[in-house]
Amino acid sequence: MPELPEVEVTRRGIDPHVSGRVVTGVAVRQPMLRWPVPADLATQLQGRTVRATARRGKYLLLEFEHGHLLIHLGMSGSLRVLPAATPPRLHEHVDLVFGETVLRLHDPRRFGAVLWHPREAGVLGTHALLAGLGVEPFDPAFDADHLYRQTRRRSAPIKQVLLAGDVVVGVGNIYCSEALFRARIRPTTSARAIGRARYALLAEAIRAVLAEAIDKGGSTLRDFVRADGARGYFQLDYYVYDRAGEPCRVCATAVRALRQGQRSTFFCPQCQRR
DNA sequence: CAATTTACCTGGGTGC
DNA sequence: TGCACCCAGGTAAATT
């Protein structure tokens, strides 16, 4: 599943192929993704230049003079840059053509999204899907004090508060379990029961896990394909994720699995006492 | 009202 | 071989 590291690696992968380049064509073969792809997308983008790429949480952004294109990869989406003449394959739903190359969205489960936010609709941050997002994990504002202050009225388990995305963005199911392990915090612990000192460990653990994954090119768990077409080679050496029953890499205690809000969670009962 | 929980979208993989 | 079922991320709706 694309989490923040995969989205960031994708952004870095496509940026040299799209930044500063003019959209010469748009093809939408399947408009029904998570939401409909705007019917006037071609009209909006034809002849326009991509000024820059950016990322907000797991949203990949293409910045134009007159607005922003939002791309979300959902749980099975990937972007590739290919020669424009390459015939589309199954589940390749949207093309942005840049002369001789094409940026192509592949998304079998269609949980992804392609949306247009015109500049006259206001600054990007006011978009309904972005307005409620928490702070970026690599923003200096993301620290122990932020986590502490934002969780005083949150009785829910820390795992679910992190996944909700309104405190900090980009911490998906896999890296959430990994970060909590590194911070030695049990996923079921109520967010408001955690103090500043332990939140300092957690903030650092989240940054470390995400940075490590970005550095190594993203997880290859399922659908991620590097933007240049090569397989992402990195598979994080998970401490706990998907390791139920296997020995903890630190203390050899059997890793446990549980369900929180329809999501699987993994933790070490010895290393993560509370 | 804010926080929390539940339902939902899709299709690949799995187990019967 | 077919088919019911599980699972995933993130949002909207429902509930507490």
Short mmCIF file of C-alpha atoms (C1' of nucleotides) in Angstrom, two decimals:
data_model
loop_
_atom_site.label_atom_id
_atom_site.label_comp_id
_atom_site.label_asym_id
_atom_site.label_seq_id
_atom_site.Cartn_x
_atom_site.Cartn_y
_atom_site.Cartn_z
CA MET A 1 0.00 0.00 0.00
CA PRO A 2 1.28 3.42 -0.78
CA GLU A 3 1.93 5.23 2.47
CA LEU A 4 3.71 8.54 2.82
CA PRO A 5 7.14 7.18 1.87
CA GLU A 6 5.83 5.61 -1.34
CA VAL A 7 4.01 8.80 -2.28
CA GLU A 8 7.12 10.86 -1.62
CA VAL A 9 9.32 8.48 -3.61
CA THR A 10 6.77 8.59 -6.43
CA ARG A 11 6.82 12.37 -6.35
CA ARG A 12 10.58 12.43 -6.57
CA GLY A 13 10.44 9.87 -9.33
CA ILE A 14 8.01 11.73 -11.57
CA ASP A 15 9.18 15.28 -10.85
CA PRO A 16 11.99 15.38 -13.43
CA HIS A 17 9.54 14.13 -16.06
CA VAL A 18 6.69 16.58 -15.39
CA SER A 19 7.99 19.75 -13.73
CA GLY A 20 8.26 22.59 -16.22
CA ARG A 21 6.60 20.53 -18.90
CA VAL A 22 3.43 21.24 -20.91
CA VAL A 23 0.42 18.92 -20.85
CA THR A 24 -0.25 18.02 -24.47
CA GLY A 25 -3.04 15.56 -23.85
CA VAL A 26 -5.27 13.94 -21.25
CA ALA A 27 -6.91 10.52 -21.49
CA VAL A 28 -9.42 9.18 -18.98
CA ARG A 29 -10.37 5.58 -19.68
CA GLN A 30 -12.11 4.99 -16.35
CA PRO A 31 -13.54 8.13 -14.73
CA MET A 32 -14.94 6.37 -11.66
CA LEU A 33 -12.21 6.20 -9.06
CA ARG A 34 -12.84 7.02 -5.40
CA TRP A 35 -14.63 10.03 -6.83
CA PRO A 36 -15.29 10.85 -10.48
CA VAL A 37 -12.35 12.26 -12.40
CA PRO A 38 -13.48 15.78 -13.42
CA ALA A 39 -15.15 15.64 -16.83
CA ASP A 40 -13.40 18.83 -17.92
CA LEU A 41 -9.92 17.69 -16.90
CA ALA A 42 -8.56 17.79 -20.46
CA THR A 43 -9.95 21.27 -21.01
CA GLN A 44 -8.40 22.44 -17.75
CA LEU A 45 -4.93 21.01 -18.36
CA GLN A 46 -4.39 21.06 -22.11
CA GLY A 47 -1.52 23.38 -22.99
CA ARG A 48 -0.77 24.20 -19.36
CA THR A 49 2.60 23.89 -17.68
CA VAL A 50 3.32 21.97 -14.49
CA ARG A 51 5.12 24.47 -12.30
CA ALA A 52 6.14 22.03 -9.57
CA THR A 53 5.23 18.85 -7.75
CA ALA A 54 4.44 18.71 -4.05
CA ARG A 55 2.97 16.41 -1.45
CA ARG A 56 0.51 16.94 1.39
CA GLY A 57 0.09 13.82 3.50
CA LYS A 58 -0.55 11.09 0.97
CA TYR A 59 -1.84 13.52 -1.66
CA LEU A 60 0.48 14.06 -4.60
CA LEU A 61 0.08 17.55 -6.03
CA LEU A 62 0.82 18.93 -9.49
CA GLU A 63 0.91 22.69 -9.28
CA PHE A 64 -0.32 24.74 -12.25
CA GLU A 65 -0.63 28.48 -12.61
CA HIS A 66 -4.42 28.22 -12.48
CA GLY A 67 -4.85 25.48 -9.88
CA HIS A 68 -3.69 22.17 -8.45
CA LEU A 69 -4.17 18.60 -9.59
CA LEU A 70 -4.59 16.28 -6.59
CA ILE A 71 -3.65 12.65 -7.05
CA HIS A 72 -4.24 10.06 -4.35
CA LEU A 73 -2.96 6.52 -4.87
CA GLY A 74 -5.47 4.93 -2.51
CA MET A 75 -4.34 1.46 -1.60
CA SER A 76 -3.41 0.03 -4.98
CA GLY A 77 -2.46 3.02 -7.10
CA SER A 78 0.85 3.68 -8.79
CA LEU A 79 2.21 6.16 -11.29
CA ARG A 80 4.65 5.42 -14.08
CA VAL A 81 6.31 7.49 -16.74
CA LEU A 82 6.28 5.74 -20.10
CA PRO A 83 6.75 6.48 -23.80
CA ALA A 84 3.51 8.11 -24.96
CA ALA A 85 2.87 5.40 -27.54
CA THR A 86 2.82 2.62 -24.94
CA PRO A 87 -0.57 0.87 -25.16
CA PRO A 88 -2.51 1.11 -21.90
CA ARG A 89 -2.94 -2.08 -19.94
CA LEU A 90 -5.71 -3.27 -17.65
CA HIS A 91 -6.48 -0.89 -14.77
CA GLU A 92 -4.49 1.99 -16.28
CA HIS A 93 -7.17 4.63 -15.94
CA VAL A 94 -5.71 8.10 -16.48
CA ASP A 95 -2.95 9.56 -18.70
CA LEU A 96 -1.33 12.97 -18.61
CA VAL A 97 0.61 13.25 -21.84
CA PHE A 98 3.73 15.43 -22.00
CA GLY A 99 4.79 15.29 -25.62
CA GLU A 100 6.68 12.05 -26.09
CA THR A 101 6.09 10.74 -22.56
CA VAL A 102 3.02 9.95 -20.53
CA LEU A 103 2.32 9.95 -16.80
CA ARG A 104 0.01 6.98 -16.34
CA LEU A 105 -2.11 6.06 -13.31
CA HIS A 106 -2.58 2.36 -12.60
CA ASP A 107 -5.08 1.51 -9.84
CA PRO A 108 -6.77 -1.92 -9.83
CA ARG A 109 -8.98 -1.25 -6.81
CA ARG A 110 -9.82 2.30 -7.81
CA PHE A 111 -9.58 3.67 -4.28
CA GLY A 112 -7.40 6.43 -5.62
CA ALA A 113 -8.46 9.87 -6.80
CA VAL A 114 -7.67 12.50 -9.42
CA LEU A 115 -9.19 15.86 -8.55
CA TRP A 116 -8.86 19.43 -9.78
CA HIS A 117 -8.71 22.42 -7.45
CA PRO A 118 -8.92 25.68 -9.43
CA ARG A 119 -7.05 28.65 -8.02
CA GLU A 120 -10.24 30.71 -7.86
CA ALA A 121 -11.61 28.17 -5.34
CA GLY A 122 -9.12 29.57 -2.87
CA VAL A 123 -5.80 28.40 -1.46
CA LEU A 124 -5.18 24.69 -1.68
CA GLY A 125 -5.27 24.23 2.08
CA THR A 126 -8.99 25.02 2.09
CA HIS A 127 -9.82 22.03 -0.12
CA ALA A 128 -12.28 19.80 1.76
CA LEU A 129 -9.93 16.84 1.65
CA LEU A 130 -6.92 18.81 2.89
CA ALA A 131 -8.50 21.20 5.38
CA GLY A 132 -8.71 18.73 8.24
CA LEU A 133 -5.28 17.20 7.83
CA GLY A 134 -2.77 17.21 10.66
CA VAL A 135 0.79 18.46 10.58
CA GLU A 136 3.43 16.98 8.27
CA PRO A 137 5.74 14.59 10.14
CA PHE A 138 8.83 16.39 8.82
CA ASP A 139 7.50 19.83 9.73
CA PRO A 140 9.42 21.31 12.67
CA ALA A 141 6.02 21.90 14.27
CA PHE A 142 5.63 18.14 14.67
CA ASP A 143 7.13 17.41 18.05
CA ALA A 144 6.32 16.06 21.52
CA ASP A 145 4.47 19.20 22.51
CA HIS A 146 2.23 19.01 19.43
CA LEU A 147 1.34 15.38 20.10
CA TYR A 148 0.76 16.09 23.77
CA ARG A 149 -1.48 19.11 23.25
CA GLN A 150 -3.47 17.51 20.45
CA THR A 151 -4.33 14.40 22.45
CA ARG A 152 -5.55 15.75 25.80
CA ARG A 153 -9.20 15.00 24.92
CA ARG A 154 -8.50 11.88 22.89
CA SER A 155 -9.34 8.76 24.86
CA ALA A 156 -9.04 6.50 21.82
CA PRO A 157 -6.05 4.15 21.46
CA ILE A 158 -2.92 5.92 20.22
CA LYS A 159 -2.84 3.63 17.17
CA GLN A 160 -6.23 4.87 16.00
CA VAL A 161 -5.49 8.50 16.80
CA LEU A 162 -2.35 8.36 14.66
CA LEU A 163 -4.19 6.67 11.80
CA ALA A 164 -6.99 9.24 11.88
CA GLY A 165 -4.63 11.76 10.28
CA ASP A 166 -5.93 14.88 11.99
CA VAL A 167 -2.99 15.10 14.40
CA VAL A 168 -0.19 14.03 12.08
CA VAL A 169 -0.51 12.90 8.45
CA GLY A 170 1.07 10.09 6.53
CA VAL A 171 1.29 7.47 9.27
CA GLY A 172 -0.46 4.49 7.70
CA ASN A 173 -1.12 1.08 9.14
CA ILE A 174 2.32 -0.42 8.53
CA TYR A 175 4.52 2.43 9.72
CA CYS A 176 2.18 3.11 12.63
CA SER A 177 2.85 -0.32 14.13
CA GLU A 178 6.56 0.09 13.43
CA ALA A 179 6.79 3.56 14.99
CA LEU A 180 4.91 2.51 18.12
CA PHE A 181 7.28 -0.42 18.50
CA ARG A 182 10.32 1.83 18.23
CA ALA A 183 8.83 4.20 20.81
CA ARG A 184 7.98 1.21 23.04
CA ILE A 185 4.35 2.31 23.28
CA ARG A 186 1.54 -0.25 23.25
CA PRO A 187 -0.95 0.45 20.43
CA THR A 188 -3.93 0.13 22.77
CA THR A 189 -2.77 2.84 25.16
CA SER A 190 -5.15 5.78 25.34
CA ALA A 191 -3.61 8.79 23.61
CA ARG A 192 -4.34 11.09 26.54
CA ALA A 193 -2.54 8.77 28.95
CA ILE A 194 0.79 9.38 27.21
CA GLY A 195 3.05 12.13 28.53
CA ARG A 196 5.45 14.53 26.85
CA ALA A 197 8.52 12.39 27.36
CA ARG A 198 7.03 9.38 25.66
CA TYR A 199 5.57 11.55 22.91
CA ALA A 200 9.08 12.85 22.26
CA LEU A 201 10.15 9.27 21.60
CA LEU A 202 7.13 8.71 19.38
CA ALA A 203 7.65 11.83 17.28
CA GLU A 204 11.25 10.82 16.67
CA ALA A 205 10.25 7.22 15.94
CA ILE A 206 7.67 8.32 13.35
CA ARG A 207 10.18 10.56 11.61
CA ALA A 208 12.84 7.86 11.67
CA VAL A 209 10.60 5.13 10.27
CA LEU A 210 9.28 7.32 7.47
CA ALA A 211 12.69 8.77 6.60
CA GLU A 212 14.23 5.33 6.50
CA ALA A 213 11.52 4.07 4.17
CA ILE A 214 11.84 7.08 1.87
CA ASP A 215 15.61 6.67 1.76
CA LYS A 216 15.38 3.09 0.75
CA GLY A 217 12.82 3.71 -1.95
CA GLY A 218 9.55 2.69 -0.42
CA SER A 219 7.97 -0.59 0.49
CA THR A 220 7.31 -3.11 -2.27
CA LEU A 221 4.56 -4.75 -0.26
CA ARG A 222 2.02 -4.83 -3.03
CA ASP A 223 1.55 -2.44 -5.90
CA PHE A 224 4.25 0.13 -5.67
CA VAL A 225 6.24 0.55 -8.83
CA ARG A 226 8.84 3.23 -9.14
CA ALA A 227 7.89 6.08 -11.41
CA ASP A 228 10.68 5.20 -13.84
CA GLY A 229 9.26 1.71 -14.13
CA ALA A 230 11.72 -0.21 -12.01
CA ARG A 231 10.44 -2.19 -9.07
CA GLY A 232 10.99 -0.45 -5.77
CA TYR A 233 13.60 -2.75 -4.29
CA PHE A 234 13.25 -1.80 -0.69
CA GLN A 235 11.36 -3.98 1.73
CA LEU A 236 11.52 -2.55 5.22
CA ASP A 237 12.90 -4.99 7.73
CA TYR A 238 9.76 -4.85 9.83
CA TYR A 239 10.10 -5.26 13.57
CA VAL A 240 6.49 -6.23 14.17
CA TYR A 241 4.26 -5.61 11.13
CA ASP A 242 2.86 -8.85 9.70
CA ARG A 243 5.03 -10.86 12.11
CA ALA A 244 2.34 -12.33 14.42
CA GLY A 245 3.74 -15.29 16.33
CA GLU A 246 7.29 -14.65 15.19
CA PRO A 247 9.97 -13.69 17.72
CA CYS A 248 10.51 -10.01 18.45
CA ARG A 249 13.79 -8.92 16.87
CA VAL A 250 14.79 -7.25 20.13
CA CYS A 251 13.67 -9.62 22.91
CA ALA A 252 12.46 -12.77 21.08
CA THR A 253 9.01 -12.64 22.69
CA ALA A 254 6.28 -13.71 20.23
CA VAL A 255 4.81 -10.75 18.36
CA ARG A 256 1.08 -10.37 18.89
CA ALA A 257 -1.66 -9.28 16.50
CA LEU A 258 -4.97 -7.64 17.27
CA ARG A 259 -7.73 -5.72 15.49
CA GLN A 260 -8.30 -2.03 16.08
CA GLY A 261 -11.05 -0.36 14.10
CA GLN A 262 -11.06 -3.05 11.39
CA ARG A 263 -7.29 -2.75 11.04
CA SER A 264 -4.62 -5.23 11.98
CA THR A 265 -2.12 -4.10 14.59
CA PHE A 266 1.11 -5.81 15.62
CA PHE A 267 3.16 -5.27 18.76
CA CYS A 268 5.61 -6.90 21.13
CA PRO A 269 3.99 -7.46 24.54
CA GLN A 270 7.38 -7.33 26.24
CA CYS A 271 8.96 -4.29 24.57
CA GLN A 272 5.69 -2.35 24.51
CA ARG A 273 4.41 -2.58 28.08
CA ARG A 274 2.16 0.47 28.08
"C1'" DC B 1 -20.43 19.56 19.70
"C1'" DA B 2 -16.44 16.80 19.46
"C1'" DA B 3 -14.86 12.27 19.58
"C1'" DT B 4 -15.43 7.76 18.23
"C1'" DT B 5 -17.27 3.93 15.68
"C1'" DT B 6 -19.13 1.86 11.60
"C1'" DA B 7 -19.91 1.30 6.71
"C1'" DC B 8 -18.26 1.52 2.29
"C1'" DC B 9 -15.81 1.48 -2.19
"C1'" DT B 10 -12.79 -2.64 -5.29
"C1'" DG B 11 -10.56 -6.77 -6.73
"C1'" DG B 12 -6.42 -9.91 -5.69
"C1'" DG B 13 -5.41 -13.65 -2.86
"C1'" DT B 14 -6.85 -17.51 -0.11
"C1'" DG B 15 -9.21 -21.49 1.45
"C1'" DC B 16 -12.79 -24.63 0.90
"C1'" DT C 1 -13.10 -24.83 -11.49
"C1'" DG C 2 -15.79 -21.81 -8.85
"C1'" DC C 3 -17.03 -18.97 -5.14
"C1'" DA C 4 -17.56 -16.89 -0.56
"C1'" DC C 5 -14.83 -14.36 2.24
"C1'" DC C 6 -11.05 -11.43 4.01
"C1'" DC C 7 -8.30 -7.46 3.64
"C1'" DA C 8 -6.61 -2.74 2.70
"C1'" DG C 9 -6.77 3.53 3.20
"C1'" DG C 10 -9.31 7.12 3.91
"C1'" DT C 11 -13.65 9.35 3.88
"C1'" DA C 12 -18.69 10.00 5.01
"C1'" DA C 13 -22.20 8.85 7.81
"C1'" DA C 14 -23.92 7.23 12.09
"C1'" DT C 15 -23.52 7.01 16.86
"C1'" DT C 16 -21.99 8.05 21.47
#
